[in-house]
């Protein structure tokens, strides 16, 4: 009986803990920023993720506002497959913000120049180079993180030794690295808003490139950060920090299950896509992250929100079944004790 009561107490406590984790959370990062030693402050970040579940295609659009004294800057974005790059219209962010938070009642041409090389120095292969929006972009593939870091330095990207350890997991999984560099001189000491770029790529699971180099996670007195993410998919989505670990994020879902199919034509125009490239029965899930510093030790992977609830119910069902089995064993033990006592009385 004592064991039964103990297991029941553990079940209740576990249920409280797990149910408390059902509330979706999210945190976001901005991959690896490459710049000079001059100060760069990311004032605001926004992203749109379109998940075409039928074809396993992710369309990723990111926009950021910076304040900097640097003369130039750029960033690296990892993807599991070769991305295609295109301009996007910043109007998509305003449109989705209105959908996620409705008011209360009371393009440039893409200059593409593919430059695929059979082999580049140090085991780095250049899969594509392209001027897109305000950026010069190079899509890279490498078999050695140190060699890729050297290639970036040789091509006038400002890199740090810590980038090697940041790059290593992606190189090991044969991911592609897209290096973006702002193609114009920056006015120093002012807030800069750059045009958004769409990256489209094949992937088994939609993800956000959240992982940051170690030095970015350990900066003393980090400045406040804000990131808004809009996800368009066939169903409400949730996310985990890491693909296999499923750790939670220090963020929140601010809107979910909002139908957006009626905006298909307008969204396709803003994203430089065909309407049929957007998911059927499209819904919007919006996320907000204000954490600083962010736990950018892994990337963020998205899953249907129902998946977490299903796993929770499976765990609880297993625990209840276990409790029921222990209760039956306890009852059988009681019956044996009672029967033994009755036999003892009859034998006297």
mmCIF file of C-alpha atoms in Angstrom:
data_model
loop_
_atom_site.group_PDB
_atom_site.id
_atom_site.type_symbol
_atom_site.label_atom_id
_atom_site.label_comp_id
_atom_site.label_asym_id
_atom_site.label_seq_id
_atom_site.Cartn_x
_atom_site.Cartn_y
_atom_site.Cartn_z
ATOM 1 C CA UNK A 1 0.000 0.000 0.000
ATOM 2 C CA UNK A 2 2.885 2.290 0.789
ATOM 3 C CA UNK A 3 4.365 1.758 -2.688
ATOM 4 C CA UNK A 4 0.977 2.444 -4.289
ATOM 5 C CA UNK A 5 0.587 5.743 -2.450
ATOM 6 C CA UNK A 6 4.140 6.752 -3.356
ATOM 7 C CA UNK A 7 3.596 6.061 -7.058
ATOM 8 C CA UNK A 8 0.303 7.940 -7.029
ATOM 9 C CA UNK A 9 2.013 10.945 -5.443
ATOM 10 C CA UNK A 10 4.740 10.829 -8.088
ATOM 11 C CA UNK A 11 2.110 10.613 -10.819
ATOM 12 C CA UNK A 12 0.314 13.711 -9.558
ATOM 13 C CA UNK A 13 3.572 15.644 -9.253
ATOM 14 C CA UNK A 14 4.720 14.546 -12.709
ATOM 15 C CA UNK A 15 1.380 15.496 -14.243
ATOM 16 C CA UNK A 16 1.671 19.003 -12.807
ATOM 17 C CA UNK A 17 5.205 19.416 -14.169
ATOM 18 C CA UNK A 18 4.437 18.066 -17.648
ATOM 19 C CA UNK A 19 1.160 19.934 -18.005
ATOM 20 C CA UNK A 20 3.027 23.091 -17.084
ATOM 21 C CA UNK A 21 5.284 22.447 -20.074
ATOM 22 C CA UNK A 22 2.396 22.226 -22.530
ATOM 23 C CA UNK A 23 2.320 26.005 -22.894
ATOM 24 C CA UNK A 24 4.336 26.556 -26.086
ATOM 25 C CA UNK A 25 7.466 28.669 -25.858
ATOM 26 C CA UNK A 26 10.018 29.878 -28.286
ATOM 27 C CA UNK A 27 13.359 31.691 -28.502
ATOM 28 C CA UNK A 28 15.068 32.865 -31.614
ATOM 29 C CA UNK A 29 18.540 33.789 -32.816
ATOM 30 C CA UNK A 30 20.098 35.263 -35.913
ATOM 31 C CA UNK A 31 22.744 32.682 -36.864
ATOM 32 C CA UNK A 32 26.313 34.020 -36.854
ATOM 33 C CA UNK A 33 26.920 37.733 -37.314
ATOM 34 C CA UNK A 34 30.161 38.587 -39.095
ATOM 35 C CA UNK A 35 31.503 42.108 -38.745
ATOM 36 C CA UNK A 36 34.481 44.146 -37.627
ATOM 37 C CA UNK A 37 35.236 44.767 -33.969
ATOM 38 C CA UNK A 38 33.005 47.837 -34.160
ATOM 39 C CA UNK A 39 29.795 47.740 -32.186
ATOM 40 C CA UNK A 40 26.720 46.219 -33.827
ATOM 41 C CA UNK A 41 23.383 46.281 -32.044
ATOM 42 C CA UNK A 42 20.470 44.285 -33.458
ATOM 43 C CA UNK A 43 17.482 46.437 -32.540
ATOM 44 C CA UNK A 44 14.709 44.305 -33.943
ATOM 45 C CA UNK A 45 14.424 41.004 -35.779
ATOM 46 C CA UNK A 46 11.477 39.577 -37.671
ATOM 47 C CA UNK A 47 11.124 36.360 -39.636
ATOM 48 C CA UNK A 48 8.519 34.578 -41.723
ATOM 49 C CA UNK A 49 8.701 30.797 -42.082
ATOM 50 C CA UNK A 50 6.483 29.118 -44.673
ATOM 51 C CA UNK A 51 6.342 25.329 -44.304
ATOM 52 C CA UNK A 52 5.188 23.347 -47.346
ATOM 53 C CA UNK A 53 4.667 20.026 -45.588
ATOM 54 C CA UNK A 54 3.557 18.213 -48.743
ATOM 55 C CA UNK A 55 6.818 18.866 -50.594
ATOM 56 C CA UNK A 56 9.083 19.313 -47.541
ATOM 57 C CA UNK A 57 10.109 22.809 -48.602
ATOM 58 C CA UNK A 58 10.796 25.652 -46.186
ATOM 59 C CA UNK A 59 10.720 29.302 -47.238
ATOM 60 C CA UNK A 60 12.632 31.426 -44.734
ATOM 61 C CA UNK A 61 12.479 35.238 -44.779
ATOM 62 C CA UNK A 62 14.339 37.357 -42.252
ATOM 63 C CA UNK A 63 14.483 41.103 -41.669
ATOM 64 C CA UNK A 64 16.511 42.991 -39.086
ATOM 65 C CA UNK A 65 17.195 46.572 -38.035
ATOM 66 C CA UNK A 66 20.753 47.365 -36.872
ATOM 67 C CA UNK A 67 22.608 50.178 -35.201
ATOM 68 C CA UNK A 68 26.320 50.019 -35.951
ATOM 69 C CA UNK A 69 29.569 51.933 -36.230
ATOM 70 C CA UNK A 70 30.999 49.243 -38.531
ATOM 71 C CA UNK A 71 31.788 50.009 -42.138
ATOM 72 C CA UNK A 72 30.506 46.635 -43.314
ATOM 73 C CA UNK A 73 28.884 43.514 -41.894
ATOM 74 C CA UNK A 74 27.235 40.240 -42.819
ATOM 75 C CA UNK A 75 25.998 36.954 -41.415
ATOM 76 C CA UNK A 76 26.051 33.202 -42.023
ATOM 77 C CA UNK A 77 22.925 31.062 -42.382
ATOM 78 C CA UNK A 78 23.080 27.229 -42.364
ATOM 79 C CA UNK A 79 20.563 25.145 -44.331
ATOM 80 C CA UNK A 80 20.296 21.357 -44.714
ATOM 81 C CA UNK A 81 20.176 21.614 -48.528
ATOM 82 C CA UNK A 82 21.059 24.008 -51.338
ATOM 83 C CA UNK A 83 18.918 27.159 -50.977
ATOM 84 C CA UNK A 84 17.512 29.371 -53.680
ATOM 85 C CA UNK A 85 17.602 33.098 -52.916
ATOM 86 C CA UNK A 86 15.167 35.810 -53.922
ATOM 87 C CA UNK A 87 14.032 39.256 -52.899
ATOM 88 C CA UNK A 88 11.040 39.559 -50.599
ATOM 89 C CA UNK A 89 8.838 42.549 -49.819
ATOM 90 C CA UNK A 90 8.896 43.888 -46.269
ATOM 91 C CA UNK A 91 5.149 44.442 -46.573
ATOM 92 C CA UNK A 92 4.667 40.787 -45.617
ATOM 93 C CA UNK A 93 5.665 41.599 -42.041
ATOM 94 C CA UNK A 94 3.140 44.423 -41.730
ATOM 95 C CA UNK A 95 0.416 42.234 -43.220
ATOM 96 C CA UNK A 96 1.029 39.316 -40.862
ATOM 97 C CA UNK A 97 1.323 41.625 -37.860
ATOM 98 C CA UNK A 98 -2.148 42.975 -38.629
ATOM 99 C CA UNK A 99 -3.484 39.423 -38.928
ATOM 100 C CA UNK A 100 -1.855 38.338 -35.666
ATOM 101 C CA UNK A 101 -2.891 41.512 -33.814
ATOM 102 C CA UNK A 102 -5.997 42.957 -35.494
ATOM 103 C CA UNK A 103 -6.984 46.510 -34.468
ATOM 104 C CA UNK A 104 -9.654 46.752 -31.791
ATOM 105 C CA UNK A 105 -13.146 48.148 -32.574
ATOM 106 C CA UNK A 106 -14.123 51.449 -30.585
ATOM 107 C CA UNK A 107 10.620 45.147 -55.754
ATOM 108 C CA UNK A 108 13.923 45.065 -56.926
ATOM 109 C CA UNK A 109 15.130 42.736 -59.735
ATOM 110 C CA UNK A 110 17.384 39.882 -58.597
ATOM 111 C CA UNK A 111 20.831 40.008 -60.169
ATOM 112 C CA UNK A 112 21.847 36.354 -60.288
ATOM 113 C CA UNK A 113 25.255 35.099 -61.242
ATOM 114 C CA UNK A 114 25.684 31.399 -60.569
ATOM 115 C CA UNK A 115 29.315 30.501 -60.005
ATOM 116 C CA UNK A 116 29.554 26.825 -59.161
ATOM 117 C CA UNK A 117 33.115 25.581 -58.971
ATOM 118 C CA UNK A 118 34.105 21.947 -59.046
ATOM 119 C CA UNK A 119 36.597 22.484 -56.275
ATOM 120 C CA UNK A 120 37.660 25.533 -54.333
ATOM 121 C CA UNK A 121 40.724 26.072 -52.211
ATOM 122 C CA UNK A 122 40.906 24.118 -48.969
ATOM 123 C CA UNK A 123 37.984 21.793 -49.713
ATOM 124 C CA UNK A 124 35.447 24.632 -49.939
ATOM 125 C CA UNK A 125 33.037 24.512 -52.872
ATOM 126 C CA UNK A 126 31.214 27.631 -54.040
ATOM 127 C CA UNK A 127 27.766 26.446 -55.120
ATOM 128 C CA UNK A 128 26.353 29.844 -56.054
ATOM 129 C CA UNK A 129 27.065 33.568 -55.858
ATOM 130 C CA UNK A 130 24.307 36.114 -56.141
ATOM 131 C CA UNK A 131 23.404 39.754 -55.540
ATOM 132 C CA UNK A 132 20.049 39.681 -53.777
ATOM 133 C CA UNK A 133 18.475 42.725 -52.183
ATOM 134 C CA UNK A 134 21.111 44.630 -50.218
ATOM 135 C CA UNK A 135 23.467 41.642 -50.031
ATOM 136 C CA UNK A 136 26.168 39.802 -51.897
ATOM 137 C CA UNK A 137 25.558 36.133 -51.106
ATOM 138 C CA UNK A 138 27.723 33.049 -51.522
ATOM 139 C CA UNK A 139 26.350 29.539 -50.967
ATOM 140 C CA UNK A 140 29.166 27.317 -49.713
ATOM 141 C CA UNK A 141 29.820 23.655 -49.030
ATOM 142 C CA UNK A 142 32.868 22.341 -47.205
ATOM 143 C CA UNK A 143 34.249 19.197 -45.616
ATOM 144 C CA UNK A 144 36.303 21.031 -43.001
ATOM 145 C CA UNK A 145 35.144 23.833 -40.689
ATOM 146 C CA UNK A 146 38.624 25.353 -40.354
ATOM 147 C CA UNK A 147 39.012 25.493 -44.145
ATOM 148 C CA UNK A 148 35.641 27.209 -44.493
ATOM 149 C CA UNK A 149 36.589 29.770 -41.859
ATOM 150 C CA UNK A 150 39.814 30.440 -43.778
ATOM 151 C CA UNK A 151 37.878 30.821 -47.040
ATOM 152 C CA UNK A 152 35.636 33.435 -45.432
ATOM 153 C CA UNK A 153 38.674 35.359 -44.198
ATOM 154 C CA UNK A 154 40.347 35.204 -47.629
ATOM 155 C CA UNK A 155 37.207 36.611 -49.247
ATOM 156 C CA UNK A 156 37.062 39.607 -46.915
ATOM 157 C CA UNK A 157 34.506 38.299 -44.453
ATOM 158 C CA UNK A 158 35.463 39.340 -40.929
ATOM 159 C CA UNK A 159 35.610 36.066 -39.004
ATOM 160 C CA UNK A 160 36.691 34.887 -35.578
ATOM 161 C CA UNK A 161 38.422 31.666 -34.492
ATOM 162 C CA UNK A 162 35.236 30.699 -32.605
ATOM 163 C CA UNK A 163 33.413 30.353 -35.926
ATOM 164 C CA UNK A 164 35.223 27.061 -36.510
ATOM 165 C CA UNK A 165 33.451 25.359 -33.597
ATOM 166 C CA UNK A 166 30.158 26.985 -34.639
ATOM 167 C CA UNK A 167 30.521 25.677 -38.194
ATOM 168 C CA UNK A 168 31.654 22.160 -37.239
ATOM 169 C CA UNK A 169 28.235 20.517 -36.545
ATOM 170 C CA UNK A 170 26.820 21.803 -39.842
ATOM 171 C CA UNK A 171 29.850 20.631 -41.808
ATOM 172 C CA UNK A 172 29.573 17.193 -40.179
ATOM 173 C CA UNK A 173 25.957 16.931 -41.400
ATOM 174 C CA UNK A 174 26.895 18.192 -44.896
ATOM 175 C CA UNK A 175 24.745 21.316 -44.588
ATOM 176 C CA UNK A 176 25.214 24.335 -46.827
ATOM 177 C CA UNK A 177 26.364 27.692 -45.441
ATOM 178 C CA UNK A 178 25.133 30.881 -47.080
ATOM 179 C CA UNK A 179 27.372 33.863 -46.386
ATOM 180 C CA UNK A 180 25.614 37.221 -46.723
ATOM 181 C CA UNK A 181 27.617 40.445 -46.897
ATOM 182 C CA UNK A 182 26.049 43.877 -47.186
ATOM 183 C CA UNK A 183 26.869 45.125 -50.663
ATOM 184 C CA UNK A 184 26.991 48.825 -49.853
ATOM 185 C CA UNK A 185 28.852 51.088 -47.457
ATOM 186 C CA UNK A 186 26.970 51.559 -44.213
ATOM 187 C CA UNK A 187 26.233 54.985 -42.706
ATOM 188 C CA UNK A 188 27.857 54.729 -39.298
ATOM 189 C CA UNK A 189 26.104 55.363 -36.019
ATOM 190 C CA UNK A 190 22.603 55.158 -37.446
ATOM 191 C CA UNK A 191 19.796 52.628 -37.478
ATOM 192 C CA UNK A 192 19.856 50.583 -40.665
ATOM 193 C CA UNK A 193 16.938 48.626 -42.103
ATOM 194 C CA UNK A 194 17.841 46.204 -44.878
ATOM 195 C CA UNK A 195 15.575 44.575 -47.427
ATOM 196 C CA UNK A 196 14.397 41.041 -46.569
ATOM 197 C CA UNK A 197 15.644 38.013 -48.491
ATOM 198 C CA UNK A 198 13.816 34.729 -49.047
ATOM 199 C CA UNK A 199 15.731 31.470 -48.726
ATOM 200 C CA UNK A 200 13.916 28.356 -49.983
ATOM 201 C CA UNK A 201 15.311 24.883 -49.333
ATOM 202 C CA UNK A 202 14.348 21.239 -48.911
ATOM 203 C CA UNK A 203 14.235 19.898 -45.357
ATOM 204 C CA UNK A 204 12.581 17.066 -43.450
ATOM 205 C CA UNK A 205 11.626 19.398 -40.609
ATOM 206 C CA UNK A 206 11.159 23.175 -40.604
ATOM 207 C CA UNK A 207 13.703 24.955 -38.450
ATOM 208 C CA UNK A 208 14.977 28.360 -37.429
ATOM 209 C CA UNK A 209 18.782 28.970 -37.442
ATOM 210 C CA UNK A 210 18.936 29.848 -33.763
ATOM 211 C CA UNK A 211 22.377 28.540 -32.848
ATOM 212 C CA UNK A 212 24.979 31.247 -32.143
ATOM 213 C CA UNK A 213 28.746 31.147 -31.510
ATOM 214 C CA UNK A 214 29.710 30.699 -27.864
ATOM 215 C CA UNK A 215 31.010 34.259 -27.475
ATOM 216 C CA UNK A 216 27.589 35.656 -28.460
ATOM 217 C CA UNK A 217 25.956 33.691 -25.613
ATOM 218 C CA UNK A 218 28.464 34.755 -22.973
ATOM 219 C CA UNK A 219 28.634 38.511 -23.512
ATOM 220 C CA UNK A 220 28.385 40.445 -20.220
ATOM 221 C CA UNK A 221 25.387 42.754 -19.782
ATOM 222 C CA UNK A 222 23.692 41.829 -23.065
ATOM 223 C CA UNK A 223 21.441 44.470 -24.586
ATOM 224 C CA UNK A 224 17.693 43.809 -24.834
ATOM 225 C CA UNK A 225 16.682 41.814 -27.892
ATOM 226 C CA UNK A 226 13.351 41.307 -29.590
ATOM 227 C CA UNK A 227 12.347 38.811 -32.250
ATOM 228 C CA UNK A 228 8.962 38.303 -33.890
ATOM 229 C CA UNK A 229 8.356 35.161 -35.953
ATOM 230 C CA UNK A 230 5.365 34.383 -38.154
ATOM 231 C CA UNK A 231 4.910 30.774 -39.231
ATOM 232 C CA UNK A 232 2.575 29.802 -42.055
ATOM 233 C CA UNK A 233 1.705 26.101 -42.225
ATOM 234 C CA UNK A 234 -1.197 23.681 -42.493
ATOM 235 C CA UNK A 235 -1.630 23.465 -38.733
ATOM 236 C CA UNK A 236 -0.688 25.193 -35.521
ATOM 237 C CA UNK A 237 2.996 24.690 -34.781
ATOM 238 C CA UNK A 238 5.171 24.425 -31.720
ATOM 239 C CA UNK A 239 8.927 24.229 -31.437
ATOM 240 C CA UNK A 240 11.773 22.702 -29.498
ATOM 241 C CA UNK A 241 15.366 23.718 -28.956
ATOM 242 C CA UNK A 242 17.256 20.944 -30.707
ATOM 243 C CA UNK A 243 16.063 18.187 -33.014
ATOM 244 C CA UNK A 244 16.476 15.226 -30.679
ATOM 245 C CA UNK A 245 16.625 16.847 -27.241
ATOM 246 C CA UNK A 246 13.277 18.697 -27.486
ATOM 247 C CA UNK A 247 14.272 21.310 -24.909
ATOM 248 C CA UNK A 248 11.915 24.205 -24.251
ATOM 249 C CA UNK A 249 12.414 27.846 -25.263
ATOM 250 C CA UNK A 250 12.125 30.993 -23.116
ATOM 251 C CA UNK A 251 9.493 32.522 -25.370
ATOM 252 C CA UNK A 252 5.771 32.511 -26.014
ATOM 253 C CA UNK A 253 3.157 31.929 -28.674
ATOM 254 C CA UNK A 254 1.155 35.126 -29.213
ATOM 255 C CA UNK A 255 -1.267 33.924 -31.895
ATOM 256 C CA UNK A 256 -2.276 30.511 -33.210
ATOM 257 C CA UNK A 257 -4.779 28.785 -35.516
ATOM 258 C CA UNK A 258 -5.437 31.991 -37.494
ATOM 259 C CA UNK A 259 -6.730 31.143 -41.011
ATOM 260 C CA UNK A 260 -4.765 32.955 -43.734
ATOM 261 C CA UNK A 261 -5.858 31.135 -46.907
ATOM 262 C CA UNK A 262 -7.773 34.231 -48.039
ATOM 263 C CA UNK A 263 -4.450 36.121 -48.158
ATOM 264 C CA UNK A 264 -2.761 33.572 -50.427
ATOM 265 C CA UNK A 265 -2.411 35.887 -53.439
ATOM 266 C CA UNK A 266 -1.131 38.831 -51.419
ATOM 267 C CA UNK A 267 1.332 36.711 -49.443
ATOM 268 C CA UNK A 268 2.635 35.042 -52.605
ATOM 269 C CA UNK A 269 3.251 38.486 -54.131
ATOM 270 C CA UNK A 270 5.190 39.713 -51.094
ATOM 271 C CA UNK A 271 7.280 36.527 -50.941
ATOM 272 C CA UNK A 272 7.982 36.248 -54.699
ATOM 273 C CA UNK A 273 6.258 32.860 -54.793
ATOM 274 C CA UNK A 274 3.435 31.322 -56.786
ATOM 275 C CA UNK A 275 0.175 30.955 -54.821
ATOM 276 C CA UNK A 276 0.337 27.155 -55.163
ATOM 277 C CA UNK A 277 3.733 27.155 -53.439
ATOM 278 C CA UNK A 278 2.044 28.141 -50.182
ATOM 279 C CA UNK A 279 0.585 25.384 -47.968
ATOM 280 C CA UNK A 280 -3.057 24.369 -48.320
ATOM 281 C CA UNK A 281 -5.470 25.436 -45.563
ATOM 282 C CA UNK A 282 -2.836 27.885 -44.389
ATOM 283 C CA UNK A 283 -2.753 28.946 -40.741
ATOM 284 C CA UNK A 284 -0.643 31.501 -38.894
ATOM 285 C CA UNK A 285 1.230 30.873 -35.661
ATOM 286 C CA UNK A 286 3.077 33.906 -34.240
ATOM 287 C CA UNK A 287 5.930 33.760 -31.738
ATOM 288 C CA UNK A 288 7.593 36.482 -29.664
ATOM 289 C CA UNK A 289 10.965 36.188 -27.953
ATOM 290 C CA UNK A 290 12.450 38.857 -25.693
ATOM 291 C CA UNK A 291 15.068 36.736 -23.923
ATOM 292 C CA UNK A 292 18.556 38.178 -23.478
ATOM 293 C CA UNK A 293 20.927 36.465 -23.503
ATOM 294 C CA UNK A 294 19.409 33.694 -25.580
ATOM 295 C CA UNK A 295 20.332 30.028 -25.080
ATOM 296 C CA UNK A 296 21.640 29.734 -28.618
ATOM 297 C CA UNK A 297 23.388 26.394 -28.168
ATOM 298 C CA UNK A 298 21.136 24.655 -30.720
ATOM 299 C CA UNK A 299 18.721 25.368 -33.549
ATOM 300 C CA UNK A 300 14.942 25.489 -33.238
ATOM 301 C CA UNK A 301 12.851 22.766 -34.887
ATOM 302 C CA UNK A 302 9.114 23.015 -35.455
ATOM 303 C CA UNK A 303 6.492 20.327 -34.912
ATOM 304 C CA UNK A 304 2.692 20.234 -35.033
ATOM 305 C CA UNK A 305 1.406 21.563 -31.718
ATOM 306 C CA UNK A 306 -0.807 18.472 -31.393
ATOM 307 C CA UNK A 307 2.344 16.330 -31.298
ATOM 308 C CA UNK A 308 3.341 17.553 -27.846
ATOM 309 C CA UNK A 309 -0.141 16.963 -26.453
ATOM 310 C CA UNK A 310 -0.172 13.472 -27.986
ATOM 311 C CA UNK A 311 3.147 12.590 -26.372
ATOM 312 C CA UNK A 312 1.905 13.974 -23.074
ATOM 313 C CA UNK A 313 -1.231 11.852 -23.183
ATOM 314 C CA UNK A 314 0.833 8.783 -24.073
ATOM 315 C CA UNK A 315 3.101 9.373 -21.088
ATOM 316 C CA UNK A 316 0.203 9.944 -18.733
ATOM 317 C CA UNK A 317 -1.589 6.867 -20.065
ATOM 318 C CA UNK A 318 1.510 4.770 -19.464
ATOM 319 C CA UNK A 319 1.777 6.091 -15.915
ATOM 320 C CA UNK A 320 -1.888 5.453 -15.199
ATOM 321 C CA UNK A 321 -1.581 1.928 -16.584
ATOM 322 C CA UNK A 322 1.467 1.392 -14.403
ATOM 323 C CA UNK A 323 -0.413 2.664 -11.382
ATOM 324 C CA UNK A 324 -3.337 0.394 -12.213
ATOM 325 C CA UNK A 325 -1.034 -2.599 -12.477
ATOM 326 C CA UNK A 326 0.550 -1.821 -9.129
ATOM 327 C CA UNK A 327 -2.917 -1.454 -7.590
ATOM 328 C CA UNK A 328 -3.899 -4.912 -8.892
ATOM 329 C CA UNK A 329 -0.709 -6.410 -7.482
ATOM 330 C CA UNK A 330 -1.471 -4.764 -4.152
ATOM 331 C CA UNK A 331 -4.998 -6.209 -4.200
ATOM 332 C CA UNK A 332 -3.714 -9.696 -5.011
ATOM 333 C CA UNK A 333 -1.211 -9.428 -2.186
ATOM 334 C CA UNK A 334 -4.014 -8.451 0.188
ATOM 335 C CA UNK A 335 -6.088 -11.427 -0.991
ATOM 336 C CA UNK A 336 -3.181 -13.807 -0.396
ATOM 337 C CA UNK A 337 -2.642 -12.434 3.099
ATOM 338 C CA UNK A 338 -6.364 -12.704 3.865
ATOM 339 C CA UNK A 339 -6.499 -16.254 2.498
ATOM 340 C CA UNK A 340 -3.461 -17.269 4.542
ATOM 341 C CA UNK A 341 -5.062 -15.898 7.689
ATOM 342 C CA UNK A 342 -8.275 -17.789 6.973
ATOM 343 C CA UNK A 343 -6.310 -21.022 6.487
ATOM 344 C CA UNK A 344 -4.498 -20.433 9.741
ATOM 345 C CA UNK A 345 -7.824 -20.046 11.580
ATOM 346 C CA UNK A 346 -9.234 -23.237 10.011
ATOM 347 C CA UNK A 347 -6.095 -25.235 10.864
ATOM 348 C CA UNK A 348 -6.343 -24.438 14.560
#
